[in-house]
PDB file of C-alpha atoms in Angstrom:
ATOM      1  CA  MET A   1     148.717  90.614  83.393  1.00  0.00           C
ATOM      2  CA  PHE A   2     149.360  90.307  87.109  1.00  0.00           C
ATOM      3  CA  GLY A   3     153.147  89.292  86.791  1.00  0.00           C
ATOM      4  CA  THR A   4     154.126  92.434  88.724  1.00  0.00           C
ATOM      5  CA  SER A   5     153.185  94.286  92.165  1.00  0.00           C
ATOM      6  CA  ILE A   6     151.958  97.014  90.131  1.00  0.00           C
ATOM      7  CA  HIS A   7     149.207  95.074  88.318  1.00  0.00           C
ATOM      8  CA  TRP A   8     148.111  93.606  91.713  1.00  0.00           C
ATOM      9  CA  THR A   9     148.062  97.187  93.398  1.00  0.00           C
ATOM     10  CA  THR A  10     146.040  98.643  90.426  1.00  0.00           C
ATOM     11  CA  PHE A  11     143.674  95.773  90.646  1.00  0.00           C
ATOM     12  CA  PHE A  12     143.104  96.340  94.513  1.00  0.00           C
ATOM     13  CA  TYR A  13     142.407  99.989  94.103  1.00  0.00           C
ATOM     14  CA  LEU A  14     139.995  99.246  90.976  1.00  0.00           C
ATOM     15  CA  LEU A  15     138.130  97.060  93.130  1.00  0.00           C
ATOM     16  CA  VAL A  16     137.842  99.617  95.906  1.00  0.00           C
ATOM     17  CA  ASP A  17     136.922 102.495  93.300  1.00  0.00           C
ATOM     18  CA  VAL A  18     134.593 100.332  91.498  1.00  0.00           C
ATOM     19  CA  PHE A  19     132.780  99.509  94.891  1.00  0.00           C
ATOM     20  CA  ILE A  20     132.496 103.121  95.769  1.00  0.00           C
ATOM     21  CA  VAL A  21     131.106 104.166  92.445  1.00  0.00           C
ATOM     22  CA  VAL A  22     128.705 101.389  92.058  1.00  0.00           C
ATOM     23  CA  PHE A  23     127.340 101.759  95.702  1.00  0.00           C
ATOM     24  CA  THR A  24     127.131 105.677  95.135  1.00  0.00           C
ATOM     25  CA  SER A  25     125.191 105.095  91.785  1.00  0.00           C
ATOM     26  CA  ILE A  26     122.710 102.651  93.446  1.00  0.00           C
ATOM     27  CA  GLN A  27     122.106 105.053  96.410  1.00  0.00           C
ATOM     28  CA  ALA A  28     121.739 108.119  94.206  1.00  0.00           C
ATOM     29  CA  SER A  29     119.201 106.008  91.936  1.00  0.00           C
ATOM     30  CA  ARG A  30     117.203 104.749  95.035  1.00  0.00           C
ATOM     31  CA  LEU A  31     116.947 108.223  96.718  1.00  0.00           C
ATOM     32  CA  LYS A  32     116.642 109.905  93.353  1.00  0.00           C
ATOM     33  CA  ARG A  33     119.162 112.345  93.934  1.00  0.00           C
ATOM     34  CA  ASN A  34     120.970 113.856  90.828  1.00  0.00           C
ATOM     35  CA  ASN A  35     123.498 115.856  92.831  1.00  0.00           C
ATOM     36  CA  LEU A  36     126.065 113.184  93.103  1.00  0.00           C
ATOM     37  CA  LYS A  37     126.745 112.846  89.286  1.00  0.00           C
ATOM     38  CA  ARG A  38     129.869 114.853  89.671  1.00  0.00           C
ATOM     39  CA  PHE A  39     131.175 112.627  92.461  1.00  0.00           C
ATOM     40  CA  ILE A  40     130.283 109.528  90.455  1.00  0.00           C
ATOM     41  CA  LEU A  41     132.094 111.136  87.349  1.00  0.00           C
ATOM     42  CA  LEU A  42     134.986 111.667  89.471  1.00  0.00           C
ATOM     43  CA  GLY A  43     135.085 107.922  90.556  1.00  0.00           C
ATOM     44  CA  PHE A  44     134.761 106.753  87.052  1.00  0.00           C
ATOM     45  CA  LEU A  45     138.011 109.092  86.059  1.00  0.00           C
ATOM     46  CA  PHE A  46     139.999 107.231  88.774  1.00  0.00           C
ATOM     47  CA  ILE A  47     138.860 103.913  87.481  1.00  0.00           C
ATOM     48  CA  LEU A  48     139.986 105.197  83.978  1.00  0.00           C
ATOM     49  CA  TYR A  49     143.260 106.383  85.531  1.00  0.00           C
ATOM     50  CA  ASN A  50     143.805 103.193  87.380  1.00  0.00           C
ATOM     51  CA  ILE A  51     143.382 101.032  84.295  1.00  0.00           C
ATOM     52  CA  THR A  52     145.357 103.217  81.844  1.00  0.00           C
ATOM     53  CA  GLY A  53     148.213 103.941  84.289  1.00  0.00           C
ATOM     54  CA  GLY A  54     148.418 100.456  85.811  1.00  0.00           C
ATOM     55  CA  PHE A  55     148.249  98.475  82.575  1.00  0.00           C
ATOM     56  CA  LEU A  56     149.869 100.500  80.124  1.00  0.00           C
ATOM     57  CA  PRO A  57     152.285 100.677  78.470  1.00  0.00           C
ATOM     58  CA  PHE A  58     152.514  96.836  77.183  1.00  0.00           C
ATOM     59  CA  ASP A  59     154.142  95.526  73.859  1.00  0.00           C
ATOM     60  CA  ASN A  60     151.084  94.245  72.241  1.00  0.00           C
ATOM     61  CA  PHE A  61     149.427  97.541  71.944  1.00  0.00           C
ATOM     62  CA  PRO A  62     148.707  98.347  68.334  1.00  0.00           C
ATOM     63  CA  GLY A  63     150.462 101.392  66.956  1.00  0.00           C
ATOM     64  CA  PRO A  64     153.580 103.621  68.252  1.00  0.00           C
ATOM     65  CA  TYR A  65     154.757 103.130  71.708  1.00  0.00           C
ATOM     66  CA  ILE A  66     154.394 106.840  72.373  1.00  0.00           C
ATOM     67  CA  ILE A  67     150.591 106.523  71.920  1.00  0.00           C
ATOM     68  CA  GLN A  68     150.228 104.842  75.134  1.00  0.00           C
ATOM     69  CA  TYR A  69     152.087 107.366  77.131  1.00  0.00           C
ATOM     70  CA  ILE A  70     149.756 110.164  75.644  1.00  0.00           C
ATOM     71  CA  ILE A  71     146.916 108.198  76.678  1.00  0.00           C
ATOM     72  CA  THR A  72     148.155 107.605  80.049  1.00  0.00           C
ATOM     73  CA  TYR A  73     149.186 111.272  80.553  1.00  0.00           C
ATOM     74  CA  SER A  74     145.980 112.621  79.048  1.00  0.00           C
ATOM     75  CA  VAL A  75     143.821 110.834  81.424  1.00  0.00           C
ATOM     76  CA  ALA A  76     145.973 111.810  84.268  1.00  0.00           C
ATOM     77  CA  ILE A  77     145.738 115.706  83.212  1.00  0.00           C
ATOM     78  CA  VAL A  78     141.747 115.223  82.837  1.00  0.00           C
ATOM     79  CA  LEU A  79     141.717 113.748  86.320  1.00  0.00           C
ATOM     80  CA  VAL A  80     143.705 116.211  87.823  1.00  0.00           C
ATOM     81  CA  VAL A  81     141.765 119.053  86.266  1.00  0.00           C
ATOM     82  CA  PHE A  82     138.593 117.386  87.508  1.00  0.00           C
ATOM     83  CA  ILE A  83     139.832 117.071  91.070  1.00  0.00           C
ATOM     84  CA  VAL A  84     140.582 120.837  91.243  1.00  0.00           C
ATOM     85  CA  LEU A  85     137.193 121.588  89.743  1.00  0.00           C
ATOM     86  CA  TYR A  86     135.443 119.292  92.374  1.00  0.00           C
ATOM     87  CA  LEU A  87     137.246 121.150  95.159  1.00  0.00           C
ATOM     88  CA  TYR A  88     136.420 124.496  93.614  1.00  0.00           C
ATOM     89  CA  ARG A  89     132.874 124.194  92.895  1.00  0.00           C
ATOM     90  CA  GLU A  90     131.615 121.536  95.577  1.00  0.00           C
ATOM     91  CA  TYR A  91     133.475 123.057  98.556  1.00  0.00           C
ATOM     92  CA  ASP A  92     133.862 126.755  97.318  1.00  0.00           C
ATOM     93  CA  ILE A  93     137.599 126.452  97.789  1.00  0.00           C
ATOM     94  CA  VAL A  94     139.046 128.835  94.980  1.00  0.00           C
ATOM     95  CA  ILE A  95     142.770 129.586  94.915  1.00  0.00           C
ATOM     96  CA  LEU A  96     143.934 132.564  93.176  1.00  0.00           C
ATOM     97  CA  ARG A  97     141.137 132.969  90.752  1.00  0.00           C
ATOM     98  CA  THR A  98     143.191 134.701  88.154  1.00  0.00           C
ATOM     99  CA  TYR A  99     146.261 132.506  87.764  1.00  0.00           C
ATOM    100  CA  LEU A 100     145.184 129.086  89.018  1.00  0.00           C
ATOM    101  CA  SER A 101     141.665 128.919  87.442  1.00  0.00           C
ATOM    102  CA  VAL A 102     140.376 125.592  86.447  1.00  0.00           C
ATOM    103  CA  ASN A 103     140.705 126.885  82.558  1.00  0.00           C
ATOM    104  CA  ASN A 104     144.363 127.915  83.236  1.00  0.00           C
ATOM    105  CA  ILE A 105     145.315 124.842  84.927  1.00  0.00           C
ATOM    106  CA  ALA A 106     143.863 123.042  82.018  1.00  0.00           C
ATOM    107  CA  ALA A 107     145.605 124.960  79.622  1.00  0.00           C
ATOM    108  CA  ILE A 108     148.987 124.677  81.355  1.00  0.00           C
ATOM    109  CA  LEU A 109     148.905 121.037  81.676  1.00  0.00           C
ATOM    110  CA  THR A 110     147.740 120.571  78.009  1.00  0.00           C
ATOM    111  CA  GLY A 111     150.139 122.918  76.625  1.00  0.00           C
ATOM    112  CA  GLY A 112     153.054 121.399  78.829  1.00  0.00           C
ATOM    113  CA  LEU A 113     151.927 117.903  77.429  1.00  0.00           C
ATOM    114  CA  ILE A 114     152.440 119.115  73.954  1.00  0.00           C
ATOM    115  CA  SER A 115     155.578 121.415  74.171  1.00  0.00           C
ATOM    116  CA  LEU A 116     157.435 119.859  76.972  1.00  0.00           C
ATOM    117  CA  PHE A 117     156.684 116.320  76.386  1.00  0.00           C
ATOM    118  CA  LEU A 118     155.889 115.195  72.819  1.00  0.00           C
ATOM    119  CA  VAL A 119     158.122 117.883  71.294  1.00  0.00           C
ATOM    120  CA  PRO A 120     161.166 117.042  73.036  1.00  0.00           C
ATOM    121  CA  TYR A 121     160.396 113.294  72.534  1.00  0.00           C
ATOM    122  CA  PHE A 122     160.203 113.584  68.598  1.00  0.00           C
ATOM    123  CA  LEU A 123     163.341 115.551  68.851  1.00  0.00           C
ATOM    124  CA  THR A 124     165.326 113.371  71.140  1.00  0.00           C
ATOM    125  CA  GLN A 125     163.475 109.993  70.743  1.00  0.00           C
ATOM    126  CA  SER A 126     164.064 109.603  74.454  1.00  0.00           C
ATOM    127  CA  LEU A 127     161.221 109.097  76.921  1.00  0.00           C
ATOM    128  CA  GLU A 128     163.356 109.696  79.942  1.00  0.00           C
ATOM    129  CA  ILE A 129     164.464 113.198  78.586  1.00  0.00           C
ATOM    130  CA  ALA A 130     160.944 114.129  77.609  1.00  0.00           C
ATOM    131  CA  ARG A 131     159.634 112.913  81.011  1.00  0.00           C
ATOM    132  CA  LYS A 132     161.916 115.282  82.911  1.00  0.00           C
ATOM    133  CA  ILE A 133     161.482 118.293  80.674  1.00  0.00           C
ATOM    134  CA  PHE A 134     157.778 117.826  81.191  1.00  0.00           C
ATOM    135  CA  THR A 135     157.406 117.057  84.871  1.00  0.00           C
ATOM    136  CA  ILE A 136     160.050 119.498  86.238  1.00  0.00           C
ATOM    137  CA  PRO A 137     158.104 122.791  85.422  1.00  0.00           C
ATOM    138  CA  ILE A 138     154.713 121.035  86.108  1.00  0.00           C
ATOM    139  CA  ALA A 139     155.908 119.931  89.498  1.00  0.00           C
ATOM    140  CA  LEU A 140     157.158 123.696  90.508  1.00  0.00           C
ATOM    141  CA  ILE A 141     153.545 124.886  89.393  1.00  0.00           C
ATOM    142  CA  ALA A 142     152.069 121.995  91.372  1.00  0.00           C
ATOM    143  CA  ILE A 143     154.065 123.303  94.619  1.00  0.00           C
ATOM    144  CA  TYR A 144     153.108 126.399  94.034  1.00  0.00           C
ATOM    145  CA  PHE A 145     149.427 125.502  93.975  1.00  0.00           C
ATOM    146  CA  LEU A 146     149.755 123.402  97.018  1.00  0.00           C
ATOM    147  CA  TRP A 147     151.280 126.448  98.958  1.00  0.00           C
ATOM    148  CA  ALA A 148     148.499 128.811  97.660  1.00  0.00           C
ATOM    149  CA  PHE A 149     145.763 126.186  98.719  1.00  0.00           C
ATOM    150  CA  TYR A 150     147.278 125.771 102.178  1.00  0.00           C
ATOM    151  CA  GLN A 151     147.641 129.498 102.803  1.00  0.00           C
ATOM    152  CA  LYS A 152     143.928 129.849 102.087  1.00  0.00           C
ATOM    153  CA  LEU A 153     142.656 126.905 104.465  1.00  0.00           C
ATOM    154  CA  LYS A 154     145.101 127.958 107.357  1.00  0.00           C
ATOM    155  CA  LYS A 155     142.935 130.929 107.842  1.00  0.00           C
ATOM    156  CA  LEU A 156     139.927 128.808 109.032  1.00  0.00           C
ATOM    157  CA  THR A 157     140.280 130.355 112.420  1.00  0.00           C
ATOM    158  CA  LYS A 158     136.329 131.073 112.753  1.00  0.00           C
ATOM    159  CA  ALA A 159     134.952 128.140 110.636  1.00  0.00           C
ATOM    160  CA  ASN A 160     132.978 125.321 112.381  1.00  0.00           C
ATOM    161  CA  THR A 161     134.190 121.972 113.058  1.00  0.00           C
ATOM    162  CA  PHE A 162     132.520 120.480 109.803  1.00  0.00           C
ATOM    163  CA  THR A 163     134.268 123.085 107.690  1.00  0.00           C
ATOM    164  CA  GLN A 164     137.549 122.461 109.232  1.00  0.00           C
ATOM    165  CA  ARG A 165     137.444 118.702 108.708  1.00  0.00           C
ATOM    166  CA  ARG A 166     136.464 119.339 105.070  1.00  0.00           C
ATOM    167  CA  ALA A 167     139.496 121.752 104.676  1.00  0.00           C
ATOM    168  CA  LYS A 168     141.997 119.164 106.010  1.00  0.00           C
ATOM    169  CA  LEU A 169     140.721 116.235 103.754  1.00  0.00           C
ATOM    170  CA  SER A 170     140.700 118.781 100.690  1.00  0.00           C
ATOM    171  CA  LEU A 171     144.323 119.602 101.512  1.00  0.00           C
ATOM    172  CA  ILE A 172     145.071 115.823 101.557  1.00  0.00           C
ATOM    173  CA  SER A 173     143.357 115.289  98.122  1.00  0.00           C
ATOM    174  CA  ALA A 174     145.282 118.374  96.759  1.00  0.00           C
ATOM    175  CA  SER A 175     148.479 117.030  98.027  1.00  0.00           C
ATOM    176  CA  GLY A 176     147.882 113.778  96.346  1.00  0.00           C
ATOM    177  CA  ILE A 177     147.717 115.325  92.811  1.00  0.00           C
ATOM    178  CA  VAL A 178     150.577 117.663  93.511  1.00  0.00           C
ATOM    179  CA  LEU A 179     152.671 114.832  94.308  1.00  0.00           C
ATOM    180  CA  LEU A 180     151.959 113.157  91.019  1.00  0.00           C
ATOM    181  CA  PRO A 181     154.402 114.931  88.663  1.00  0.00           C
ATOM    182  CA  MET A 182     156.946 114.836  91.604  1.00  0.00           C
ATOM    183  CA  MET A 183     156.656 111.019  91.862  1.00  0.00           C
ATOM    184  CA  THR A 184     156.871 110.874  87.896  1.00  0.00           C
ATOM    185  CA  LEU A 185     160.021 112.738  88.063  1.00  0.00           C
ATOM    186  CA  ILE A 186     161.691 110.797  90.993  1.00  0.00           C
ATOM    187  CA  GLY A 187     161.233 107.521  89.415  1.00  0.00           C
ATOM    188  CA  ASP A 188     159.264 104.436  88.266  1.00  0.00           C
ATOM    189  CA  PHE A 189     157.476 103.909  91.706  1.00  0.00           C
ATOM    190  CA  GLN A 190     154.055 103.249  90.317  1.00  0.00           C
ATOM    191  CA  TRP A 191     152.722 101.386  93.432  1.00  0.00           C
ATOM    192  CA  LEU A 192     153.525 104.551  95.545  1.00  0.00           C
ATOM    193  CA  THR A 193     152.209 106.832  93.004  1.00  0.00           C
ATOM    194  CA  PHE A 194     148.914 105.131  92.550  1.00  0.00           C
ATOM    195  CA  THR A 195     148.380 104.805  96.385  1.00  0.00           C
ATOM    196  CA  ILE A 196     148.835 108.620  96.767  1.00  0.00           C
ATOM    197  CA  MET A 197     146.625 109.301  93.779  1.00  0.00           C
ATOM    198  CA  ASN A 198     143.806 107.056  95.069  1.00  0.00           C
ATOM    199  CA  ILE A 199     144.013 108.412  98.854  1.00  0.00           C
ATOM    200  CA  SER A 200     143.072 111.741  96.887  1.00  0.00           C
ATOM    201  CA  PHE A 201     139.819 110.068  96.037  1.00  0.00           C
ATOM    202  CA  TYR A 202     139.269 108.454  99.256  1.00  0.00           C
ATOM    203  CA  ALA A 203     139.758 111.973 101.102  1.00  0.00           C
ATOM    204  CA  ILE A 204     137.307 113.245  98.839  1.00  0.00           C
ATOM    205  CA  THR A 205     134.825 110.276  99.534  1.00  0.00           C
ATOM    206  CA  ALA A 206     135.167 110.920 103.242  1.00  0.00           C
ATOM    207  CA  ILE A 207     134.331 114.379 102.812  1.00  0.00           C
ATOM    208  CA  GLU A 208     131.160 113.292 101.022  1.00  0.00           C
ATOM    209  CA  VAL A 209     130.548 110.680 103.859  1.00  0.00           C
ATOM    210  CA  ASP A 210     131.079 113.463 106.430  1.00  0.00           C
ATOM    211  CA  ARG A 211     128.600 115.873 104.614  1.00  0.00           C
ATOM    212  CA  TYR A 212     126.004 112.956 104.425  1.00  0.00           C
ATOM    213  CA  LEU A 213     126.272 112.529 108.200  1.00  0.00           C
ATOM    214  CA  TYR A 214     126.003 115.890 108.808  1.00  0.00           C
ATOM    215  CA  PHE A 215     122.608 116.162 106.645  1.00  0.00           C
ATOM    216  CA  LEU A 216     121.409 113.271 108.795  1.00  0.00           C
ATOM    217  CA  GLU A 217     122.198 115.323 111.878  1.00  0.00           C
ATOM    218  CA  ASN A 218     120.139 118.167 110.620  1.00  0.00           C
ATOM    219  CA  LYS A 219     117.455 116.407 108.999  1.00  0.00           C
ATOM    220  CA  ASN A 220     114.671 117.519 111.173  1.00  0.00           C
ATOM    221  CA  LYS A 221     115.716 121.150 110.481  1.00  0.00           C
ATOM    222  CA  MET A 222     115.096 120.610 106.712  1.00  0.00           C
ATOM    223  CA  PHE A 223     112.051 118.608 107.309  1.00  0.00           C
ATOM    224  CA  GLU A 224     109.553 121.080 105.921  1.00  0.00           C
ATOM    225  CA  VAL A 225     112.101 122.118 103.059  1.00  0.00           C
ATOM    226  CA  PHE A 226     112.181 118.469 101.753  1.00  0.00           C
ATOM    227  CA  SER A 227     108.379 118.145 102.289  1.00  0.00           C
ATOM    228  CA  PHE A 228     107.972 120.993  99.978  1.00  0.00           C
ATOM    229  CA  PHE A 229     109.833 119.659  97.058  1.00  0.00           C
ATOM    230  CA  GLU A 230     108.095 116.112  97.633  1.00  0.00           C
ATOM    231  CA  ASN A 231     104.649 117.794  97.798  1.00  0.00           C
ATOM    232  CA  ASN A 232     105.107 120.271  95.075  1.00  0.00           C
ATOM    233  CA  LYS A 233     106.925 118.635  92.427  1.00  0.00           C
ATOM    234  CA  GLU A 234     104.246 118.131  90.005  1.00  0.00           C
ATOM    235  CA  LYS A 235     102.815 121.557  90.580  1.00  0.00           C
ATOM    236  CA  LEU A 236     106.086 123.167  89.810  1.00  0.00           C
ATOM    237  CA  MET A 237     106.423 121.166  86.593  1.00  0.00           C
ATOM    238  CA  GLU A 238     102.921 122.316  85.329  1.00  0.00           C
ATOM    239  CA  SER A 239     103.648 125.895  86.016  1.00  0.00           C
ATOM    240  CA  LYS A 240     106.751 125.695  84.096  1.00  0.00           C
ATOM    241  CA  LEU A 241     109.051 126.283  86.734  1.00  0.00           C
ATOM    242  CA  ILE A 242     112.152 124.318  86.591  1.00  0.00           C
ATOM    243  CA  TYR A 243     112.027 121.921  89.507  1.00  0.00           C
ATOM    244  CA  GLN A 244     115.233 120.986  90.896  1.00  0.00           C
ATOM    245  CA  SER A 245     116.063 120.022  94.529  1.00  0.00           C
ATOM    246  CA  LEU A 246     118.753 121.806  96.573  1.00  0.00           C
ATOM    247  CA  THR A 247     122.239 121.073  95.930  1.00  0.00           C
ATOM    248  CA  ARG A 248     124.334 119.657  98.765  1.00  0.00           C
ATOM    249  CA  ARG A 249     125.967 123.050  99.219  1.00  0.00           C
ATOM    250  CA  GLU A 250     122.496 124.849  99.405  1.00  0.00           C
ATOM    251  CA  ILE A 251     121.180 122.243 101.985  1.00  0.00           C
ATOM    252  CA  GLU A 252     124.384 123.115 103.929  1.00  0.00           C
ATOM    253  CA  ILE A 253     123.430 127.002 103.831  1.00  0.00           C
ATOM    254  CA  ALA A 254     119.832 126.484 104.319  1.00  0.00           C
ATOM    255  CA  VAL A 255     120.533 124.712 107.718  1.00  0.00           C
ATOM    256  CA  SER A 256     122.659 127.759 108.791  1.00  0.00           C
ATOM    257  CA  ILE A 257     119.625 130.022 107.603  1.00  0.00           C
ATOM    258  CA  LEU A 258     117.000 127.921 109.806  1.00  0.00           C
ATOM    259  CA  ASP A 259     119.549 128.283 112.813  1.00  0.00           C
ATOM    260  CA  ARG A 260     118.845 132.127 112.459  1.00  0.00           C
ATOM    261  CA  LYS A 261     122.609 132.778 111.565  1.00  0.00           C
ATOM    262  CA  SER A 262     123.428 135.858 109.611  1.00  0.00           C
ATOM    263  CA  TYR A 263     125.180 135.742 106.227  1.00  0.00           C
ATOM    264  CA  LYS A 264     128.207 137.168 107.518  1.00  0.00           C
ATOM    265  CA  SER A 265     128.284 134.229 110.122  1.00  0.00           C
ATOM    266  CA  ILE A 266     127.567 131.738 107.871  1.00  0.00           C
ATOM    267  CA  SER A 267     130.389 132.996 105.513  1.00  0.00           C
ATOM    268  CA  GLU A 268     132.909 132.719 108.549  1.00  0.00           C
ATOM    269  CA  SER A 269     131.626 129.305 109.344  1.00  0.00           C
ATOM    270  CA  PHE A 270     131.950 127.812 105.751  1.00  0.00           C
ATOM    271  CA  PHE A 271     134.907 130.153 104.942  1.00  0.00           C
ATOM    272  CA  ILE A 272     133.353 131.600 101.809  1.00  0.00           C
ATOM    273  CA  ALA A 273     132.610 135.142 100.717  1.00  0.00           C
ATOM    274  CA  GLN A 274     129.387 136.638 101.949  1.00  0.00           C
ATOM    275  CA  ARG A 275     128.495 137.429  98.366  1.00  0.00           C
ATOM    276  CA  THR A 276     128.706 133.547  97.638  1.00  0.00           C
ATOM    277  CA  VAL A 277     126.250 132.896 100.782  1.00  0.00           C
ATOM    278  CA  THR A 278     123.989 135.597  99.244  1.00  0.00           C
ATOM    279  CA  LYS A 279     124.015 133.747  95.989  1.00  0.00           C
ATOM    280  CA  HIS A 280     123.307 130.517  97.641  1.00  0.00           C
ATOM    281  CA  ALA A 281     120.417 132.022  99.529  1.00  0.00           C
ATOM    282  CA  SER A 282     118.885 133.536  96.683  1.00  0.00           C
ATOM    283  CA  ASN A 283     118.916 129.997  94.820  1.00  0.00           C
ATOM    284  CA  ILE A 284     117.586 128.494  97.834  1.00  0.00           C
ATOM    285  CA  PHE A 285     114.661 130.957  98.075  1.00  0.00           C
ATOM    286  CA  LYS A 286     113.763 130.640  94.462  1.00  0.00           C
ATOM    287  CA  LYS A 287     113.693 126.801  94.539  1.00  0.00           C
ATOM    288  CA  THR A 288     111.413 126.824  97.506  1.00  0.00           C
ATOM    289  CA  GLY A 289     109.028 129.459  96.138  1.00  0.00           C
ATOM    290  CA  VAL A 290     109.816 132.179  98.782  1.00  0.00           C
ATOM    291  CA  LYS A 291     110.698 135.730  98.172  1.00  0.00           C
ATOM    292  CA  ASN A 292     113.410 136.456 100.887  1.00  0.00           C
ATOM    293  CA  ARG A 293     114.725 135.119 104.168  1.00  0.00           C
ATOM    294  CA  LYS A 294     112.139 136.464 106.395  1.00  0.00           C
ATOM    295  CA  GLU A 295     109.485 134.510 104.271  1.00  0.00           C
ATOM    296  CA  PHE A 296     111.771 131.195 104.174  1.00  0.00           C
ATOM    297  CA  LEU A 297     112.178 131.311 107.814  1.00  0.00           C
ATOM    298  CA  TYR A 298     108.348 132.049 108.447  1.00  0.00           C
ATOM    299  CA  ARG A 299     107.308 128.987 106.077  1.00  0.00           C
ATOM    300  CA  PHE A 300     110.079 126.509 106.963  1.00  0.00           C
ATOM    301  CA  GLY A 301     111.558 127.494 110.320  1.00  0.00           C
ATOM    302  CA  LYS A 302     109.176 125.107 112.392  1.00  0.00           C
ATOM    303  CA  LYS A 303     107.584 121.873 111.884  1.00  0.00           C
ATOM    304  CA  LYS A 304     103.888 122.281 111.194  1.00  0.00           C
TER     305      LYS A 304
END
């Protein structure tokens, strides 16, 4: 199994990815936090990608040879779509909602796999031809996606340093998935392809570490809010209200509200639409049992 450099490379990234996922899972369980589920799932997908892409194809696999490529490409597609979903949902980074929505990207990749890879393969019986027919248009779409992504992020002139760091790391992560079809097209440099793809995961991991440090830095501001959840969990459940702690994005917005920043200022700092800030704020108020911003500030603005 470890007769080539790709297997050793894959094994190394597997160790790193497994460590990140296990460590995060233990921390989430210890802290009783459910808002890390999406990140943990992302880590599992990277582990699966490393396994399928690193160890397939091999000669003793049961069934037709093409099945191994279908498995490998399918896992890669699911991973790419989930990374885009993660960037869109976790960081409110949305690129061209109409044309490059998560659903459209999933449809393009899935449709491309069937019509541009499987059909040409069965017509020509050539993996090389099928790979090129599939990867060339996908690579062009990926380049367009990265260009649109960059055009949005380069406008971060009023964003805070926390958001700017997140934007740069998000761009690194997006670049990784964009380079995947290009590397597949150029040739069989799997050690380089796996390095680039795993850097995409590590960039998101760095964002999450930075976010955790941001929470620690602002822990005192959120003291009363966290105390509310800790002291009222049973009461909320008994009154048939849905108990759910704030999401990580809502904590970021809540910190800014406690700093007495306007919704417009918050939207500029985090580079999101003002209506998105209003939506997050509404969720925060509902979960903390207050009616509006004024009541939220009065109740949680100062330590008692």
